[in-house]
């Protein structure tokens, strides 16, 4: 075992841990050692068992067998509270908040700074929260109510909670899933600082480059089983992928012959006061247009206004030459527009319903000849999509809530992609899904475009935008700062515009 | 700057506004409504309900409810009568403490079923509503004492109930003290904030390491003690007790709490709001006969207010949620 090459006792260690949920064996014999000063990556496909490891370390689940050791001593956490008291902090994959309370209270719940007489020191609490947000580079208002925050902001709160906990062992379950490269880089700086001061970190991400940038060591899981553990510097990208997927993944992005047709979606002068200003662009049939920008730059808001879930103060949206009414999503759907929302867990999935029901919800007609839903068709449809996206599930009749985070994403994605619209707006389509499924999603988007669909792709993952888009629009603080052709677009040009250095986009192309 | 805060005080302001309107209209019809005696009575009548509402708020904030309050109150009122029958010289403070202890015990029973056995509070307290009332009647018929009158109680006890300091009734003072303590604790203590957290999102509360079971249990006990105290005060104020004291009070209390802006699904609201809600509803009830509304309409007021407040809350909630969502990109400090 590793003990010979590291004489020091790990802060936290899992030894041969197993865990089952009814028939699903989520973990079978996983061992993992987290050492002071080290950032440890945990890699694996969706459903490999990463979050289950996290929940065991955090005291949410108890292992069926095997042991958890803290400073070399066996411990048993029977609730999250036990783990927290022993210096463990967890950033959860699905952030959950207290919607009625302020942002600062969410960050500090249970560990609010106190002053005389055990009173909560609100001033200090707000200051503390503002400081953490400053460190993370996301200026959230500590006094605002948490209800209604975007996924990215919720993720920032989730991270802030772990930072103020002053923990020795920090577990980060896909903290960067909703963040763009700039915020992620800030987080890494903070994480490295924590490690330097002697904390042990566990980091989970589906973005390999992030693992290489941040982590010292990696452990790979596949189907709940331990595959390998290695120093990050001693494993190549290809080897890592092969360990995770069990095969090599040749090409992350499909090669596409770009043959754009006529303008399908034309947006002109779109304005929503306080959110974005004078946004003009168009998407042609068969074209994939990327929309890049930092968290909070207003990309999702533009998408929502185009689709009509939010109203607009000025500007026009036309689809196939017909103007769309403001604030009327039904009209947008009728005109052939589909929006895959950013917040899929809240807006796209019915957690209590079976998986098969969720996949068919948007296409009930197809599975319901003569108006009666046929379960066999529903199941066949779900199975076909599950196969295509590599969905990992127990039974299709299980509630969607039992799926791993990434697999939930796949279900929603499949549901919307198959409605076959003429304009598809996808907001962060590959967030939280593993590399194998990413390839599938990319292939699918490219296929859909080849069939003549106009695709607007919002993504915080720069390589994805660069690899997929025929044209890249960049937003900064509610304005379009650049429109780049495939040739012009690269990491520098996009980041330059995303941080507010670009000119306004070339108006001519929007006509 | 503090949006959460301004929303809350908005609700309290509108209750005060409604209160002023009701008082003004009624005083216009009958000026004696705002005489010192009239105001004195108004506060006195509201005090007992306010005490119950303060306890109930602790529970509703955590997404729980106690429907057994009327029965517990009846039980402790009857207990105080029985204590005087046993020894007519029993000190007032002993009766109060005994009432609070019995109330706390009832609360502990409810709380244990909710927090430990994980039975929904609605079910548990609907059951104990009848169980506690049954014990009350059982006690009365076992001892053959169906009614206890003023002459069987100590004069100190009776004069405490109707007495006042500087024109403020004792009962109102007690309600104010309870209000001050509960309001302070809910706003300033970690355990107080944790009650909001539990009601706002129970799963997140567990992940945040909040001992939810213990907090909910404690809330039931504290609320029970306040209800127990209210029963004793009821006895000392009215001077006649039978086994049916407090029947139907749960409706008035829940209505007061909800009218006061405490969200029925937990997570938000203040004890000040609840107490103001109690004051508003008792004032409306008191004003109705003066305005010539037949007495049988009075019970309907609480129910109507409850429905109105819940619908209003729902509408406001949706609007606020929508606004917050839309404001999310405007988040610079
Ligand atoms: N509460 C549960 N009930 C039933 N099955 C569960 C439960 N939690 C997890 N599972 C199953 O356990 C397996 C591992 O899930 P886990 O959440 O650990 O995956 P993961 O590696 O975190 O995946 P992702 O990358 O998608 O987040 C999955 O097959 C999942 O369906
Ligand atoms: Mg996971």
Short mmCIF file of N, CA and C in Angstrom, two decimals, chain A residues 46-47 355-356 359 382-396 403-404 406-412 434 437:
data_model
loop_
_atom_site.label_atom_id
_atom_site.label_comp_id
_atom_site.label_asym_id
_atom_site.label_seq_id
_atom_site.Cartn_x
_atom_site.Cartn_y
_atom_site.Cartn_z
N UNK A 46 -20.11 8.91 -14.80
CA UNK A 46 -21.34 9.15 -14.04
C UNK A 46 -21.81 7.83 -13.44
N UNK A 47 -22.09 7.88 -12.16
CA UNK A 47 -22.57 6.68 -11.49
C UNK A 47 -21.45 5.76 -11.04
N UNK A 355 -37.68 6.91 -14.12
CA UNK A 355 -36.78 7.40 -15.15
C UNK A 355 -37.46 7.40 -16.50
N UNK A 356 -38.15 6.29 -16.82
CA UNK A 356 -38.76 6.17 -18.16
C UNK A 356 -39.82 7.24 -18.37
N UNK A 359 -38.09 10.57 -19.28
CA UNK A 359 -37.58 10.71 -20.65
C UNK A 359 -38.71 10.96 -21.63
N UNK A 382 -37.10 5.10 -23.54
CA UNK A 382 -36.16 5.43 -22.48
C UNK A 382 -34.91 4.57 -22.61
N UNK A 383 -35.10 3.31 -22.92
CA UNK A 383 -33.96 2.41 -23.01
C UNK A 383 -33.06 2.82 -24.17
N UNK A 384 -33.68 3.24 -25.30
CA UNK A 384 -32.90 3.65 -26.45
C UNK A 384 -32.05 4.87 -26.11
N UNK A 385 -32.68 5.85 -25.46
CA UNK A 385 -31.92 7.06 -25.11
C UNK A 385 -30.88 6.77 -24.05
N UNK A 386 -31.25 5.92 -23.11
CA UNK A 386 -30.32 5.55 -22.05
C UNK A 386 -29.08 4.92 -22.64
N UNK A 387 -29.30 4.05 -23.61
CA UNK A 387 -28.19 3.38 -24.30
C UNK A 387 -27.29 4.42 -24.96
N UNK A 388 -27.93 5.34 -25.67
CA UNK A 388 -27.18 6.31 -26.47
C UNK A 388 -26.29 7.19 -25.58
N UNK A 389 -26.82 7.61 -24.43
CA UNK A 389 -26.05 8.51 -23.57
C UNK A 389 -25.30 7.76 -22.48
N UNK A 390 -25.34 6.45 -22.52
CA UNK A 390 -24.64 5.69 -21.50
C UNK A 390 -25.21 5.89 -20.11
N UNK A 391 -26.53 5.88 -20.02
CA UNK A 391 -27.19 6.11 -18.73
C UNK A 391 -26.96 4.90 -17.82
N UNK A 392 -26.62 5.18 -16.57
CA UNK A 392 -26.39 4.09 -15.61
C UNK A 392 -27.52 4.08 -14.59
N UNK A 393 -28.30 3.02 -14.58
CA UNK A 393 -29.46 3.00 -13.68
C UNK A 393 -29.68 1.59 -13.17
N UNK A 394 -30.49 1.48 -12.13
CA UNK A 394 -30.87 0.18 -11.62
C UNK A 394 -31.95 -0.39 -12.51
N UNK A 395 -33.17 0.15 -12.40
CA UNK A 395 -34.27 -0.22 -13.29
C UNK A 395 -34.89 1.05 -13.83
N UNK A 396 -35.45 0.99 -15.01
CA UNK A 396 -36.05 2.19 -15.60
C UNK A 396 -37.27 2.65 -14.80
N UNK A 403 -30.87 8.32 -9.34
CA UNK A 403 -29.75 8.41 -10.29
C UNK A 403 -28.64 9.28 -9.72
N UNK A 404 -27.42 9.03 -10.17
CA UNK A 404 -26.32 9.92 -9.80
C UNK A 404 -26.53 11.25 -10.52
N UNK A 406 -24.87 13.17 -12.59
CA UNK A 406 -24.64 13.25 -14.01
C UNK A 406 -25.68 12.49 -14.81
N UNK A 407 -26.14 11.38 -14.27
CA UNK A 407 -27.14 10.60 -14.97
C UNK A 407 -28.48 11.32 -15.01
N UNK A 408 -28.77 12.11 -13.97
CA UNK A 408 -29.98 12.93 -14.00
C UNK A 408 -29.89 13.94 -15.14
N UNK A 409 -28.69 14.51 -15.31
CA UNK A 409 -28.49 15.46 -16.40
C UNK A 409 -28.78 14.81 -17.74
N UNK A 410 -28.31 13.58 -17.87
CA UNK A 410 -28.48 12.90 -19.15
C UNK A 410 -29.95 12.68 -19.46
N UNK A 411 -30.72 12.35 -18.45
CA UNK A 411 -32.15 12.09 -18.67
C UNK A 411 -32.82 13.33 -19.23
N UNK A 412 -32.56 14.48 -18.61
CA UNK A 412 -33.21 15.71 -19.07
C UNK A 412 -32.74 16.09 -20.46
N UNK A 434 -20.08 12.79 -17.82
CA UNK A 434 -18.73 12.27 -17.98
C UNK A 434 -18.26 12.33 -19.43
N UNK A 437 -20.10 10.43 -22.24
CA UNK A 437 -21.39 11.01 -22.59
C UNK A 437 -21.23 12.36 -23.27
#
